[in-house]
mmCIF file of C-alpha atoms in Angstrom:
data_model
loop_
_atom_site.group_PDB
_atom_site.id
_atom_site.type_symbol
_atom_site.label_atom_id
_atom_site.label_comp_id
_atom_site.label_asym_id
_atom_site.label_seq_id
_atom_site.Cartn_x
_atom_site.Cartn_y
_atom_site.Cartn_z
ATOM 1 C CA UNK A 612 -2.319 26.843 -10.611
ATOM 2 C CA UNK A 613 -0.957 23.729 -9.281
ATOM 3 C CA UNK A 614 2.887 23.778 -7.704
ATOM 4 C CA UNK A 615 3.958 20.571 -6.574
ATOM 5 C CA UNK A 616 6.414 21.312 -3.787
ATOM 6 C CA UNK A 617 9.353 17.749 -2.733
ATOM 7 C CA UNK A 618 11.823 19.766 -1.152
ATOM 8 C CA UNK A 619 11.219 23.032 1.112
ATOM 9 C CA UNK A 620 15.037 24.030 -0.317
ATOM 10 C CA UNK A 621 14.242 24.322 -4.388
ATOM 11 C CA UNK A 622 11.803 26.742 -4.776
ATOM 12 C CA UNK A 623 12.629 28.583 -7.697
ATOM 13 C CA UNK A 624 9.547 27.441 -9.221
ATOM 14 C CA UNK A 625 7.186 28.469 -6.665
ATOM 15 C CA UNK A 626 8.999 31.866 -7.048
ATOM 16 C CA UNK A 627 8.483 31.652 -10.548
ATOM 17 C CA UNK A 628 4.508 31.380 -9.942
ATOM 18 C CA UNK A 629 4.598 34.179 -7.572
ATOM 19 C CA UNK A 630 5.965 36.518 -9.573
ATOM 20 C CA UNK A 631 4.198 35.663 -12.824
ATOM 21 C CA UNK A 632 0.924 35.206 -11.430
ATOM 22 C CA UNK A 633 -1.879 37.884 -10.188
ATOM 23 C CA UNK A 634 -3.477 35.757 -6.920
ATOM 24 C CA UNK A 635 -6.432 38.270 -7.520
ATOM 25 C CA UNK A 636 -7.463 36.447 -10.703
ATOM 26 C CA UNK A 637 -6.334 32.788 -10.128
ATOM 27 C CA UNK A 638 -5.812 30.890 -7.154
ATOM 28 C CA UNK A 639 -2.218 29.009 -6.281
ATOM 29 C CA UNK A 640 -2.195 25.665 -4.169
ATOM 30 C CA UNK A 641 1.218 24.413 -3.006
ATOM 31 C CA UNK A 642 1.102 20.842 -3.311
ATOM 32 C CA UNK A 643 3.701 18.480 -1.043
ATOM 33 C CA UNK A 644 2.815 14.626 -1.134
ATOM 34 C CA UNK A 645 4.290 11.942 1.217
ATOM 35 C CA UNK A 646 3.867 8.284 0.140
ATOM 36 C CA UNK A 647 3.077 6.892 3.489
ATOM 37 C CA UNK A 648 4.501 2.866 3.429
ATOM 38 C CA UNK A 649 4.810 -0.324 6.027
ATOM 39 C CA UNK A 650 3.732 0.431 9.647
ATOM 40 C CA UNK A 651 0.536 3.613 8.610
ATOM 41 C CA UNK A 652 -2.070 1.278 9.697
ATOM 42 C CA UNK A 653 -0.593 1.344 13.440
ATOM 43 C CA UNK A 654 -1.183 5.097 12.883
ATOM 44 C CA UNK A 655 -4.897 4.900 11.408
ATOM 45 C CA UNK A 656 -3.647 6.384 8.198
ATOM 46 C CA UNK A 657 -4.168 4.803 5.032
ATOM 47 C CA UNK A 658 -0.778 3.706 2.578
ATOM 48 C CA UNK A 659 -0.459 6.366 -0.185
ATOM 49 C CA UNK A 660 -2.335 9.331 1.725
ATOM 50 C CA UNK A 661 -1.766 12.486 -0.018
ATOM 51 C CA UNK A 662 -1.610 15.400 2.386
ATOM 52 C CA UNK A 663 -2.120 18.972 2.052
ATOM 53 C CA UNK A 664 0.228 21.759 1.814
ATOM 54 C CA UNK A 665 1.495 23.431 4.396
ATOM 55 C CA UNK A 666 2.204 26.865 5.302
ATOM 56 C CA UNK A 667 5.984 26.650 5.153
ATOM 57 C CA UNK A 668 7.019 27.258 1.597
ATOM 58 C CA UNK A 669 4.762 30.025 1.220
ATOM 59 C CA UNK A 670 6.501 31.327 4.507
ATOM 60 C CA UNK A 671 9.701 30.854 2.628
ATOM 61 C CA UNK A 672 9.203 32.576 -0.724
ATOM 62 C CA UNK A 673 9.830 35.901 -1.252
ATOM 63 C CA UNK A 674 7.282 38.374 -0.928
ATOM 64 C CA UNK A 675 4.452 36.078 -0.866
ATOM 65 C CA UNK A 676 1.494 38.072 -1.966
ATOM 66 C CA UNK A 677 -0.879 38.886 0.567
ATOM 67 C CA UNK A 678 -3.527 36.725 -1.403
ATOM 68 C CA UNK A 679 -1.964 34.081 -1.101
ATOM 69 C CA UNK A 680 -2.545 31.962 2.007
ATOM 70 C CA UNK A 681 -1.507 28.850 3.768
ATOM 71 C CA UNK A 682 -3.691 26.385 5.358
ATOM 72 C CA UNK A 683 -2.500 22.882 7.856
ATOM 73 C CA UNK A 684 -0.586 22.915 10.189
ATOM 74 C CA UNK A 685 1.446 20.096 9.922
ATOM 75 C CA UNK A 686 4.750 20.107 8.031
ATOM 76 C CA UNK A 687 5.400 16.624 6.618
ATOM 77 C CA UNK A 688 8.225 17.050 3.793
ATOM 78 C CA UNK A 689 9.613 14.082 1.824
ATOM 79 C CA UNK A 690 12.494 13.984 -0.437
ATOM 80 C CA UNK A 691 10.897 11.609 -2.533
ATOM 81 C CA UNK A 692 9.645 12.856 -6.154
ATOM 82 C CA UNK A 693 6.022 13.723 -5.855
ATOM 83 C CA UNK A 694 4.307 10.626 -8.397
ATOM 84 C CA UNK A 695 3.034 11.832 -11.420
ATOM 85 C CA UNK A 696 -0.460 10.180 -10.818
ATOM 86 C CA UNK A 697 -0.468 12.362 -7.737
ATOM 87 C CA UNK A 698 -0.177 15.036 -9.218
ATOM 88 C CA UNK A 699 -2.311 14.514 -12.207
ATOM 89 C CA UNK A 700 -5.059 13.385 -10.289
ATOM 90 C CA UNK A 701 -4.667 16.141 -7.536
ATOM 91 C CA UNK A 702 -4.662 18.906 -10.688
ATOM 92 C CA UNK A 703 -7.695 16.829 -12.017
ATOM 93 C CA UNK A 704 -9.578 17.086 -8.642
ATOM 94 C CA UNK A 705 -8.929 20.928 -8.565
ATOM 95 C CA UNK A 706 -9.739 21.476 -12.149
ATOM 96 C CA UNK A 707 -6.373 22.843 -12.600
ATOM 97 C CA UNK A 708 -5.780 25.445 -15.909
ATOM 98 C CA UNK A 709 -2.029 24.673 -14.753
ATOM 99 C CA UNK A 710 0.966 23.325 -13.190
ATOM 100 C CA UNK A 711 3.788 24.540 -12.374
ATOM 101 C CA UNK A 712 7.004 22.446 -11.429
ATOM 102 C CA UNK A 713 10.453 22.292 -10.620
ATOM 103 C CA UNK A 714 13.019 20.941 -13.434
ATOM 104 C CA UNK A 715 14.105 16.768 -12.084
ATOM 105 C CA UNK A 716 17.400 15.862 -10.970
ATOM 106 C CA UNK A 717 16.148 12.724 -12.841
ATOM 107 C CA UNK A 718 14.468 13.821 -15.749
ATOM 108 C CA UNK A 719 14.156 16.436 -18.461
ATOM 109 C CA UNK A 720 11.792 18.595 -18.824
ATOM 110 C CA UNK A 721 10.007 16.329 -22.247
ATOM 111 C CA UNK A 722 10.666 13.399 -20.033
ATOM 112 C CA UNK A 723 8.879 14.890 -16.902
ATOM 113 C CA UNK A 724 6.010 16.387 -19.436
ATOM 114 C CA UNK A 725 5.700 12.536 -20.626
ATOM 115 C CA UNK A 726 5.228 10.999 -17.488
ATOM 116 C CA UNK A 727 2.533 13.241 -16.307
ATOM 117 C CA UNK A 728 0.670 12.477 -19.489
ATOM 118 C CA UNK A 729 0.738 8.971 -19.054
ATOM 119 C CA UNK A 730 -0.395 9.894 -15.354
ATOM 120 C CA UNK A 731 -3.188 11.610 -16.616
ATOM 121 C CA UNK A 732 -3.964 9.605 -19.245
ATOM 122 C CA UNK A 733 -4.991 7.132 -16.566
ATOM 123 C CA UNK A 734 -7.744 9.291 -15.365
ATOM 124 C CA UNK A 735 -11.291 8.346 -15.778
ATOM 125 C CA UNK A 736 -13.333 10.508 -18.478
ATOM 126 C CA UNK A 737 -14.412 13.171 -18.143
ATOM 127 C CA UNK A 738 -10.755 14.958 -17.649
ATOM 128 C CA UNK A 739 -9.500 18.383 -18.868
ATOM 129 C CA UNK A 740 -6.508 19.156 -20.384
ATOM 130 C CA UNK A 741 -4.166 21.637 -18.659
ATOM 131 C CA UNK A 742 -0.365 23.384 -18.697
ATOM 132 C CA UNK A 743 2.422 21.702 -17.216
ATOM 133 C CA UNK A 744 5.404 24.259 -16.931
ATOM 134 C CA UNK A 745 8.801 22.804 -16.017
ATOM 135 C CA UNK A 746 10.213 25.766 -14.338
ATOM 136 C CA UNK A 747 14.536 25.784 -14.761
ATOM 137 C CA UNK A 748 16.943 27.433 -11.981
ATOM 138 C CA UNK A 749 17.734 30.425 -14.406
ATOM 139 C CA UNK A 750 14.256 30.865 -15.078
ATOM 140 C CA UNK A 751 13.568 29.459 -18.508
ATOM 141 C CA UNK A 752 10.243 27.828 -18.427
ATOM 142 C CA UNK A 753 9.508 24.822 -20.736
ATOM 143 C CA UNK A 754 5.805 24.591 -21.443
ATOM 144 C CA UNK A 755 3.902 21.390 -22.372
ATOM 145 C CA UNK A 756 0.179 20.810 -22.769
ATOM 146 C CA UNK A 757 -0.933 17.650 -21.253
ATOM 147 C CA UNK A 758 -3.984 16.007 -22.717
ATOM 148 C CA UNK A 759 -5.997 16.928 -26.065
ATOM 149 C CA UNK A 760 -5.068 19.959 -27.704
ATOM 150 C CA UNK A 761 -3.657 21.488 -31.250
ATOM 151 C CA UNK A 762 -0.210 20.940 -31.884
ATOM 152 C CA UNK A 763 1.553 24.274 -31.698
ATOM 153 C CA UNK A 764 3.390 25.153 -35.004
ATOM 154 C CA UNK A 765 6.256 27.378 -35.959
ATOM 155 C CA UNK A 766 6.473 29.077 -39.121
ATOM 156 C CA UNK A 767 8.503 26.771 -40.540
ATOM 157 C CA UNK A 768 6.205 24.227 -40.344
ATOM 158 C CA UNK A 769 3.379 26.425 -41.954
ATOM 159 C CA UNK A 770 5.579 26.781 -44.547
ATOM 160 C CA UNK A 771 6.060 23.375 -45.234
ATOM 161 C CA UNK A 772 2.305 23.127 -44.727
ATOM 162 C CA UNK A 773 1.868 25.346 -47.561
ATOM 163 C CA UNK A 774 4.881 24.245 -49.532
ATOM 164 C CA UNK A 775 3.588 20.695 -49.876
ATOM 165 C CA UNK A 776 -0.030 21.202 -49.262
#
């Protein structure tokens, strides 16, 4: 499970994955991103380097699960949206079954789901699909399956299905 982390403050959905998920059976990496820009060659670091996570918003959730661990230890946070092809690519690297994120200030939920397809739509063959799941302050979770899959039907559609079929 994949949790893209922009701001150390909003962390209901990193909550959300903590409770809902047994660390015994599936692994959870924090994700945090900063798009480096002008002046990271002085530093020897290349534009666009993706970082790892580090320990702080595991320190910061509640109950953390003793499975669940923290590695780096340097704490670069941006306030900047995480890119979508960073986070498609970074799930595609880690053969992600998931991701888990935090609703936009900018975006809905469909809108959000729709970017990160294009993002990983972009992604050389051979790719896997996976679940994105916008995670909402009060908890509701709006799932979306990014890449090839079945569409998922309600009954009423099967009954169309059947009506005209």
């Amino acid at each position: 499970m994949l949790v893209p982390v922009r701001d150390y403050n909003t962390l209901n959905h990193l909550r959300w994955v903590l409770e809902h998920t047994d660390t015994r059976e599936q692994d959870v990496v924090v994700m945090t991103a900063r798009v480096s820009q002008f002046g990271t060659a002085a530093y020897g670091l290349p534009a666009n380097r993706f970082q790892r996570t580090t320990s702080r918003p595991c320190l910061r959730a509640p109950s953390p699960s003793p499975k669940v661990s923290a590695r780096g230890s340097r704490s670069s946070w941006s306030r900047l949206a995480i890119p979508g092809s960073a986070i498609a690519q970074t799930a595609h690297n880690l053969e992600s079954s998931a991701v888990a994120a935090g609703i936009s200030s900018k975006m809905t939920a469909a809108e959000q789901a729709f970017a990160l397809g294009s993002a990983w739509e972009a992604i050389p063959e051979p790719k896997k699909q996976f679940v994105l799941q916008i995670v909402q302050p009060a908890g509701i979770v709006d799932t979306f399956r990014i890449g090839p899959h079945t569409p998922t039907m309600k009954n009423e559609d099967v009954a169309l299905l059947i009506a005209y079929g």
